[in-house]
PDB file of N, CA and C in Angstrom:
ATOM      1  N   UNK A   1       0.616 -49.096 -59.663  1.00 63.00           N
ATOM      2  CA  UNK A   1       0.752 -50.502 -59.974  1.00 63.00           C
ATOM      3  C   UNK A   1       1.300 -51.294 -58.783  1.00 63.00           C
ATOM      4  N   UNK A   2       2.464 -50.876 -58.207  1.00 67.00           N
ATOM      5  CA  UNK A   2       2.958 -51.322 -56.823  1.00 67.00           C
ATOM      6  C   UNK A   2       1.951 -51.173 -56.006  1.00 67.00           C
ATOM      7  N   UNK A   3       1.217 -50.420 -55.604  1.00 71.00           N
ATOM      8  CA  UNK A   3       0.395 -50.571 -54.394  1.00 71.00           C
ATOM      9  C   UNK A   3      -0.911 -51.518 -55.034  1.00 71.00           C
ATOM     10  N   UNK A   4      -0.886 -51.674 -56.085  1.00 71.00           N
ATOM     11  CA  UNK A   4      -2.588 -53.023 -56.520  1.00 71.00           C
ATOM     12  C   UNK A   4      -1.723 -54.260 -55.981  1.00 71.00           C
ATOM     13  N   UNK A   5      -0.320 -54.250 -56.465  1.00 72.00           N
ATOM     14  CA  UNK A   5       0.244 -55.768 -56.076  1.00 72.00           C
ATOM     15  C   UNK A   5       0.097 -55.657 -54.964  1.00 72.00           C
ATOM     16  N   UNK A   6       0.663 -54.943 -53.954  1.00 72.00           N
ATOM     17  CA  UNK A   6       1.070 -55.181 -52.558  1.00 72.00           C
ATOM     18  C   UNK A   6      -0.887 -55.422 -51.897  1.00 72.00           C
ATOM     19  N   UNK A   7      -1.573 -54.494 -52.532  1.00 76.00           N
ATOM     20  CA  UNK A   7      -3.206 -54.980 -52.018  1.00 76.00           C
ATOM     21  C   UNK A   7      -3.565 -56.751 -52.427  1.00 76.00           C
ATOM     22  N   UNK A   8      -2.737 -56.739 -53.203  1.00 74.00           N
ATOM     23  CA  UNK A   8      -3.329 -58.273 -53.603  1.00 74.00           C
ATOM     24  C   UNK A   8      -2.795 -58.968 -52.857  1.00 74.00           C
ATOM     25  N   UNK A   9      -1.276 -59.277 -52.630  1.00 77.00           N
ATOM     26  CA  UNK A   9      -0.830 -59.468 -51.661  1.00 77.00           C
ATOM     27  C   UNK A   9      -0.990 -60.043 -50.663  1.00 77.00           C
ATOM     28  N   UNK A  10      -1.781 -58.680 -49.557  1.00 81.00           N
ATOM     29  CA  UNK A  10      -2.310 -58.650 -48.378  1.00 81.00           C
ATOM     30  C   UNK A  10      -3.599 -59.647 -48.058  1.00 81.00           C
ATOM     31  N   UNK A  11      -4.311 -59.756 -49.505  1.00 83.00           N
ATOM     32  CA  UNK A  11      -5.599 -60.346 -49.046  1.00 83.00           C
ATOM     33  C   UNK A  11      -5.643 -61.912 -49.640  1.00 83.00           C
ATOM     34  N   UNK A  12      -4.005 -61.951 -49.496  1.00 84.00           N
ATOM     35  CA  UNK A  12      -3.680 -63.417 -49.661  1.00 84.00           C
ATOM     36  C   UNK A  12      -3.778 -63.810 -51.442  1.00 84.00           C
ATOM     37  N   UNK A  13      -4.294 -63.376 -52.541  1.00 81.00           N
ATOM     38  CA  UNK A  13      -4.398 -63.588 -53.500  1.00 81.00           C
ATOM     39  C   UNK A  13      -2.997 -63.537 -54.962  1.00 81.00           C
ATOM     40  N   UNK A  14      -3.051 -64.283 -55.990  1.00 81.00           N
ATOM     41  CA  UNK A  14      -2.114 -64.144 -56.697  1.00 81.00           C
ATOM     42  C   UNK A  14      -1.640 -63.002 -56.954  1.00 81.00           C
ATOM     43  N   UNK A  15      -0.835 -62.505 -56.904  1.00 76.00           N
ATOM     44  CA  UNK A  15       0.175 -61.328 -57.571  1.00 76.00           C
ATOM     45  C   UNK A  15       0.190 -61.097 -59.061  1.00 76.00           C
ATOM     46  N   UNK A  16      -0.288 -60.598 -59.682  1.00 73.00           N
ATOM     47  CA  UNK A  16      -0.232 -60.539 -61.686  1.00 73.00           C
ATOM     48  C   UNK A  16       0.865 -60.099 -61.341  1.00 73.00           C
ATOM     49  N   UNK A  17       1.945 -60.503 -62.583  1.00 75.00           N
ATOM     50  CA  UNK A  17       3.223 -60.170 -63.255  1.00 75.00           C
ATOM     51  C   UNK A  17       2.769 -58.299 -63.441  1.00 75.00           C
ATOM     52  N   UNK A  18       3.609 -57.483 -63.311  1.00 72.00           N
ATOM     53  CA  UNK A  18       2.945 -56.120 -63.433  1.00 72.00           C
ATOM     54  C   UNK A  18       5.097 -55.915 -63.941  1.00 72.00           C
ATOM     55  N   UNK A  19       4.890 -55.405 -65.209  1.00 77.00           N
ATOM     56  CA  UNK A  19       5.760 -54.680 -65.781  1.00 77.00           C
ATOM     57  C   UNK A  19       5.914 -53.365 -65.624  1.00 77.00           C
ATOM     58  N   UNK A  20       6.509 -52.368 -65.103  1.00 76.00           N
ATOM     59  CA  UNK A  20       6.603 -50.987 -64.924  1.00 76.00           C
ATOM     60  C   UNK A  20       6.746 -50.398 -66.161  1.00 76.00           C
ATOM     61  N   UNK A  21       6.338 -49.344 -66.419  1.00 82.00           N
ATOM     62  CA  UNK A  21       6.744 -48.459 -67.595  1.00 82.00           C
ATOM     63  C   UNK A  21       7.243 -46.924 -66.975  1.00 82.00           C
ATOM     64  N   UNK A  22       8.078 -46.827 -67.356  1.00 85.00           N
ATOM     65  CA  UNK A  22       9.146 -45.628 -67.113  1.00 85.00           C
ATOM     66  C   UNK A  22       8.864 -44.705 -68.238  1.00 85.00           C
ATOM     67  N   UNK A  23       7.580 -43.545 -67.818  1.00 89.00           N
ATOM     68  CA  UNK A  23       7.490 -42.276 -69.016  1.00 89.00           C
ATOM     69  C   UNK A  23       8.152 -41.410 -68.735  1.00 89.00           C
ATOM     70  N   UNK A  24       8.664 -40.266 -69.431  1.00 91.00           N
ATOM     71  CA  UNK A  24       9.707 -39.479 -69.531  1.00 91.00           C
ATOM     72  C   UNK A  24       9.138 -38.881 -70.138  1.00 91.00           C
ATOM     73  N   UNK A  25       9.421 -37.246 -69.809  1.00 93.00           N
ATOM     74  CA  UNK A  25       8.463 -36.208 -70.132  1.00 93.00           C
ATOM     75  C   UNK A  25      10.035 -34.938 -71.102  1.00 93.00           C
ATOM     76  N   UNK A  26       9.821 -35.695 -71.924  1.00 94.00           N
ATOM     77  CA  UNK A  26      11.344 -35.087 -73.076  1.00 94.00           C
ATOM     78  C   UNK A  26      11.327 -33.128 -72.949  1.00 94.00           C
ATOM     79  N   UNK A  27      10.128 -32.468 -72.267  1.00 96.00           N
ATOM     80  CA  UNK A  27      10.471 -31.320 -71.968  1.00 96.00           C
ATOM     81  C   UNK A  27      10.898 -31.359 -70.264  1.00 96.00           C
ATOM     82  N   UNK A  28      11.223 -32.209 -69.833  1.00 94.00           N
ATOM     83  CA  UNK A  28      11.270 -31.330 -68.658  1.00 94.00           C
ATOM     84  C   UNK A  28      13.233 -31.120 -68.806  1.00 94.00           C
ATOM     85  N   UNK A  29      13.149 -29.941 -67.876  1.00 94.00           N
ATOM     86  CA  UNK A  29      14.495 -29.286 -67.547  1.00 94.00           C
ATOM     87  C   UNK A  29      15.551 -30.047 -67.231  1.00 94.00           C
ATOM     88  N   UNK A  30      15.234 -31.408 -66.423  1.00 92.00           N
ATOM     89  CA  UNK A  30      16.357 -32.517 -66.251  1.00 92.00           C
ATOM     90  C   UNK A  30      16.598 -32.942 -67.588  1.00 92.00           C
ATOM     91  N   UNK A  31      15.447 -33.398 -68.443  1.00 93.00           N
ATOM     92  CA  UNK A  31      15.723 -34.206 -69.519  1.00 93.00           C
ATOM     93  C   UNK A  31      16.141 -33.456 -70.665  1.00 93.00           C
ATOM     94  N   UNK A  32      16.184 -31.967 -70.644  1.00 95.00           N
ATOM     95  CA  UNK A  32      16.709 -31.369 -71.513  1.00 95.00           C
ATOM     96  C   UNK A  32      18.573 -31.021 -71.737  1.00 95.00           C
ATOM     97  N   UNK A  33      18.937 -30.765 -69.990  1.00 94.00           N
ATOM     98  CA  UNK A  33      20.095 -30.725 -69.781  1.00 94.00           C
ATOM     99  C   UNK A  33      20.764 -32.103 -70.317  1.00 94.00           C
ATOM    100  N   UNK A  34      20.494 -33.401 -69.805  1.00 93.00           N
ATOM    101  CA  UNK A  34      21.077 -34.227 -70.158  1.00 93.00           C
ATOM    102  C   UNK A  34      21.127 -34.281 -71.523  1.00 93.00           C
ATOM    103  N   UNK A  35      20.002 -34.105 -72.291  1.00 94.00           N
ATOM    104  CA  UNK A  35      20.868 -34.315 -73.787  1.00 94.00           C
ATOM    105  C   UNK A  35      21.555 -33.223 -74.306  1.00 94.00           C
ATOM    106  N   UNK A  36      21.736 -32.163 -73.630  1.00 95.00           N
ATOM    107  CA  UNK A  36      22.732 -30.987 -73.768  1.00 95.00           C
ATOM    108  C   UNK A  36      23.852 -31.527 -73.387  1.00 95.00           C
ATOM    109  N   UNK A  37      24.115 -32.692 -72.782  1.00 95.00           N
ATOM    110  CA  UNK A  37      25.781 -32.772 -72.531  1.00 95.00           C
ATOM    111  C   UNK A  37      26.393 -34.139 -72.688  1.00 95.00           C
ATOM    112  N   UNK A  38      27.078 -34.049 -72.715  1.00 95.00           N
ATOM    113  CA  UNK A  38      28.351 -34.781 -73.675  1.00 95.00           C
ATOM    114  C   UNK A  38      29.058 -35.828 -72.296  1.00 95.00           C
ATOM    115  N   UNK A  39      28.878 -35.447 -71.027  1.00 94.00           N
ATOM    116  CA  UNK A  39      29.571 -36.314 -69.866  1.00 94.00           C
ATOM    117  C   UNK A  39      28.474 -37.574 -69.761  1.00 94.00           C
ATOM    118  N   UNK A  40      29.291 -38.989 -70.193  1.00 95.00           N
ATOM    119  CA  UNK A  40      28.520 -39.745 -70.397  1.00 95.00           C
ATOM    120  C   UNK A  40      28.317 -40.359 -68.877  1.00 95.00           C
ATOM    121  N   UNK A  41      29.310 -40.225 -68.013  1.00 94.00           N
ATOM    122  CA  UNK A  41      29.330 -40.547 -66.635  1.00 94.00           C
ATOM    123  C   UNK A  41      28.017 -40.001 -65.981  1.00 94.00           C
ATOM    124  N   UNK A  42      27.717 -38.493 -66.318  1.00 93.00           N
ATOM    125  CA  UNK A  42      27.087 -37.932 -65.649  1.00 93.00           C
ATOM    126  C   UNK A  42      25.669 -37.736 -66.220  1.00 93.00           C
ATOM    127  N   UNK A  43      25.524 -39.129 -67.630  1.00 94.00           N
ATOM    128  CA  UNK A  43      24.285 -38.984 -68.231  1.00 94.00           C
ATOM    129  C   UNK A  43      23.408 -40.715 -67.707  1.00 94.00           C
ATOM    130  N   UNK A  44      24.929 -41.477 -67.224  1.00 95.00           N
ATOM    131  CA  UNK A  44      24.706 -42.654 -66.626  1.00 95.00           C
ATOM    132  C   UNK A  44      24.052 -42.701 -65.025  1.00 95.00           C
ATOM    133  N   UNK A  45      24.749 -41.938 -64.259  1.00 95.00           N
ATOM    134  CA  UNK A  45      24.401 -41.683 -62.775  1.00 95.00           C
ATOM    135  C   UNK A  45      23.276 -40.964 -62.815  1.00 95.00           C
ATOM    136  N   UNK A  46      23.102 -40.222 -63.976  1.00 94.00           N
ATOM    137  CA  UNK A  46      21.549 -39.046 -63.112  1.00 94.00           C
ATOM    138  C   UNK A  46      20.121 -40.625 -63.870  1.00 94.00           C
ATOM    139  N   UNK A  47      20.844 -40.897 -65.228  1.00 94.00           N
ATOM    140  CA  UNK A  47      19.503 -41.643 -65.345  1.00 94.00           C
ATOM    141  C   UNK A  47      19.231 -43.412 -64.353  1.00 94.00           C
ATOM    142  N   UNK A  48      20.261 -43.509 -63.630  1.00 95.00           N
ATOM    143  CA  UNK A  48      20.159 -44.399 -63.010  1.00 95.00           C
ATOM    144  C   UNK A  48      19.437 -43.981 -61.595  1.00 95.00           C
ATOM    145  N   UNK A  49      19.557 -42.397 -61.555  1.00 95.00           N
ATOM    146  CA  UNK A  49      19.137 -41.867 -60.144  1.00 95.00           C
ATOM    147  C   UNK A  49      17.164 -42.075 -60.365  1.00 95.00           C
ATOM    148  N   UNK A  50      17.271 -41.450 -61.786  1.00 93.00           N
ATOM    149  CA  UNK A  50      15.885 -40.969 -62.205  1.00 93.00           C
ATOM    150  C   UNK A  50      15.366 -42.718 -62.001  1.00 93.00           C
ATOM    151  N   UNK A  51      15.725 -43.670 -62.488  1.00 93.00           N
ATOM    152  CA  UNK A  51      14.773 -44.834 -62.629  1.00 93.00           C
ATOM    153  C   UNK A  51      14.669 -45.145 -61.475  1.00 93.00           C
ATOM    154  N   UNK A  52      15.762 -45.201 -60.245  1.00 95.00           N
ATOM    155  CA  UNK A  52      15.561 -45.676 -59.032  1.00 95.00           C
ATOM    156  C   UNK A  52      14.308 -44.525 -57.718  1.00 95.00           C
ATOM    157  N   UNK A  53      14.370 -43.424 -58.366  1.00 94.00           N
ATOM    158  CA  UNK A  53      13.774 -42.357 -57.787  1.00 94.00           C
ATOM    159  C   UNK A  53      12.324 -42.749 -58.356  1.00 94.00           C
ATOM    160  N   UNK A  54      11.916 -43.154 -59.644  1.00 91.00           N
ATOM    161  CA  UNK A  54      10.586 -43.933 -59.811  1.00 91.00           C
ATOM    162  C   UNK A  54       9.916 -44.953 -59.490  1.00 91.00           C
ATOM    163  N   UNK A  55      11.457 -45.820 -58.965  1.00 90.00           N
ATOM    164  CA  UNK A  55      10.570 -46.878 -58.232  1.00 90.00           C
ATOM    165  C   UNK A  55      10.377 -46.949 -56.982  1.00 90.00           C
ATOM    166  N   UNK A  56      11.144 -45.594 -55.952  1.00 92.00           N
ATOM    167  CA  UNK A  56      10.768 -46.032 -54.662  1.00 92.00           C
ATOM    168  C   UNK A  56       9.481 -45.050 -54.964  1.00 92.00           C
ATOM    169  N   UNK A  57       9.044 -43.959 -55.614  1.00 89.00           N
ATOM    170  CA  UNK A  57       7.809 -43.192 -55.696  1.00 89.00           C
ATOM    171  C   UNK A  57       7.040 -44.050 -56.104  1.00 89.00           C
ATOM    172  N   UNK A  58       6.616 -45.379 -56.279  1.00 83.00           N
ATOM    173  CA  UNK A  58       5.464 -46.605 -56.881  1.00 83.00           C
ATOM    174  C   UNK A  58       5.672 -47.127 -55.335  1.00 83.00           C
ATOM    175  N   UNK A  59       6.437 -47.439 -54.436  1.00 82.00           N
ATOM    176  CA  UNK A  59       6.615 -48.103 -53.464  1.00 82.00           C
ATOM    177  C   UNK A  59       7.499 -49.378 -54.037  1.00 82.00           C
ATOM    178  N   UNK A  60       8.145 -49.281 -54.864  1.00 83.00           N
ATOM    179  CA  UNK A  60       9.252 -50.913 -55.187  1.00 83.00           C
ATOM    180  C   UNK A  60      10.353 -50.246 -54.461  1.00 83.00           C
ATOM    181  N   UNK A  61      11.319 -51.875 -54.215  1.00 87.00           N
ATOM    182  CA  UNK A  61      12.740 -51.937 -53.788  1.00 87.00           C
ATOM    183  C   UNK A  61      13.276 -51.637 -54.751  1.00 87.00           C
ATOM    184  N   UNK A  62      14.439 -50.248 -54.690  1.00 93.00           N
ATOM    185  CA  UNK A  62      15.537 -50.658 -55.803  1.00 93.00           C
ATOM    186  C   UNK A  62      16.801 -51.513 -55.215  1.00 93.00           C
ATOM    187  N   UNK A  63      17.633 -51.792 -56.624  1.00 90.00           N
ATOM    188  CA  UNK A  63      17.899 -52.776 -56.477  1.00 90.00           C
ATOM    189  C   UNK A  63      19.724 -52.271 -55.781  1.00 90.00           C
ATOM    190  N   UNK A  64      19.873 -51.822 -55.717  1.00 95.00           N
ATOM    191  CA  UNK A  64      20.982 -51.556 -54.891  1.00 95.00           C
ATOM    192  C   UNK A  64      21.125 -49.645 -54.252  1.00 95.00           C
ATOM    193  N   UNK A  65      20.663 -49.952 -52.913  1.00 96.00           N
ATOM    194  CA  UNK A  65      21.067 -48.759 -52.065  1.00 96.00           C
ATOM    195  C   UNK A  65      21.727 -48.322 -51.798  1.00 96.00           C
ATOM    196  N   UNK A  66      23.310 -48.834 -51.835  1.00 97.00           N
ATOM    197  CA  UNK A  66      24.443 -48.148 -51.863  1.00 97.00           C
ATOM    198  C   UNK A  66      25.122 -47.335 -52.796  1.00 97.00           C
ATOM    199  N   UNK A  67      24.538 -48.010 -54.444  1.00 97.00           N
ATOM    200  CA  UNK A  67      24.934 -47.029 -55.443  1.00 97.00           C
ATOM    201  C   UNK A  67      24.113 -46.285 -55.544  1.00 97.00           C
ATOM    202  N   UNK A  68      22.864 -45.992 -55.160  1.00 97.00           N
ATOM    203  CA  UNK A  68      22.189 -44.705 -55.294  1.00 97.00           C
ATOM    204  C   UNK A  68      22.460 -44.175 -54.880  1.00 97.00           C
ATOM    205  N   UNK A  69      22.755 -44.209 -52.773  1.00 97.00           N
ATOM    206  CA  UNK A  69      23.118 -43.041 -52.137  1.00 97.00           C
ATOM    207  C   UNK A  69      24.382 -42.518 -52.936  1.00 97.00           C
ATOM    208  N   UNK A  70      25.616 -43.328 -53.283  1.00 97.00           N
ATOM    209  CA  UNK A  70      26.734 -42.623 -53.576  1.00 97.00           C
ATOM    210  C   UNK A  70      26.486 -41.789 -55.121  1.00 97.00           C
ATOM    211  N   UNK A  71      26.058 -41.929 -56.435  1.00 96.00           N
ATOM    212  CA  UNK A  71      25.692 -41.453 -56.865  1.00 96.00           C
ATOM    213  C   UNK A  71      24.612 -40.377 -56.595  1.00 96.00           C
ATOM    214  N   UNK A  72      23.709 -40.261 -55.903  1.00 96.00           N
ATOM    215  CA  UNK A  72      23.302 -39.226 -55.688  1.00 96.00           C
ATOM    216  C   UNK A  72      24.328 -38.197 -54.915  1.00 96.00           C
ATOM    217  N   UNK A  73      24.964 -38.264 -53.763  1.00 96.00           N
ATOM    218  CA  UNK A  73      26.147 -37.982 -53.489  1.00 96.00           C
ATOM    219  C   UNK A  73      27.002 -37.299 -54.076  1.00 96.00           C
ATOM    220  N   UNK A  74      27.319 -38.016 -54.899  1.00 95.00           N
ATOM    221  CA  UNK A  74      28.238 -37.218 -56.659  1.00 95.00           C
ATOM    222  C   UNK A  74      27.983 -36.352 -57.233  1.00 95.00           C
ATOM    223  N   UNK A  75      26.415 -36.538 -57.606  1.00 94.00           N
ATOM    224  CA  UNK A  75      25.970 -35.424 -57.764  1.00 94.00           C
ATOM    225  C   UNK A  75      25.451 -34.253 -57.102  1.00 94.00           C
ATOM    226  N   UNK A  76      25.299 -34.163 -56.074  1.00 94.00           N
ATOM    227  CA  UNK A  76      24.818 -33.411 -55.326  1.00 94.00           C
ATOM    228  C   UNK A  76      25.998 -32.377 -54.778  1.00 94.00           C
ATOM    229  N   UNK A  77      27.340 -33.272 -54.703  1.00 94.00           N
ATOM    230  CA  UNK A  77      28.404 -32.551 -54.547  1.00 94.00           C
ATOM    231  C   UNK A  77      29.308 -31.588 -55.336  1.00 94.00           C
ATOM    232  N   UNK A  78      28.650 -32.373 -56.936  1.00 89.00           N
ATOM    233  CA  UNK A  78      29.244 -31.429 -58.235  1.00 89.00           C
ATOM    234  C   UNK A  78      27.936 -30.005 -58.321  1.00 89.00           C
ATOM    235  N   UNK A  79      26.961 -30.270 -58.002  1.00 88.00           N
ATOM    236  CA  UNK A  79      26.038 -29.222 -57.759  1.00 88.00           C
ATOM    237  C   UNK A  79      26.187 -27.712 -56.887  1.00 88.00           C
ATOM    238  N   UNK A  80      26.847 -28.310 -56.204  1.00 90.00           N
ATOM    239  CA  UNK A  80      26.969 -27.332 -54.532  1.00 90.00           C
ATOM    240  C   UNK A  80      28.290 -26.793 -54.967  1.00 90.00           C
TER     241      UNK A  80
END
C-alpha cells in the first residue's frame, strides 16, 4: 500500500487516503507468548515494537524513533 502511494506520488498525482491494516497471525510464537503473560509493560513495548516493525516493512515513517530504539533495547537486553 505504501509503495502505490509513494508511486503516485512520484508521477505527480493525488495520493488516496490508504488506511493500513495490521493482521496478526494469533498462532505465531510471538503472539502466543504474549498472551501467556501477565507483564503488561512487556505486552505494551513488544506490541508497540510489532506495529512500528510493520510500518517501516510497508516503507512508512514511524512515529517516534527514539522510543523504538529504546524499547527494542529493553527488550533485547531482558533476552540476552
Amino acid at each position: 500500500m505504501a509503495a502505490m502511494a509513494h508511486m503516485f506520488a512520484q508521477m505527480g498525482q493525488e495520493v488516496p487516503e490508504i488506511k493500513p491494516i495490521l493482521e496478526i497471525n494469533p498462532d505465531h510464537e510471538l503472539v502466543q507468548k504474549l498472551q501467556a503473560t501477565n507483564n503488561e509493560e512487556l505486552i505494551e513495548d513488544a506490541s508497540w515494537i510489532l506495529l512500528d516493525l510493520a510500518k517501516i516493512s510497508e516503507g512508512l515513517e514511524i512515529s517516534d524513533k527514539v522510543e523504538f530504539a529504546k524499547r527494542l533495547t529493553k527488550i533485547t537486553t531482558k533476552a540476552l
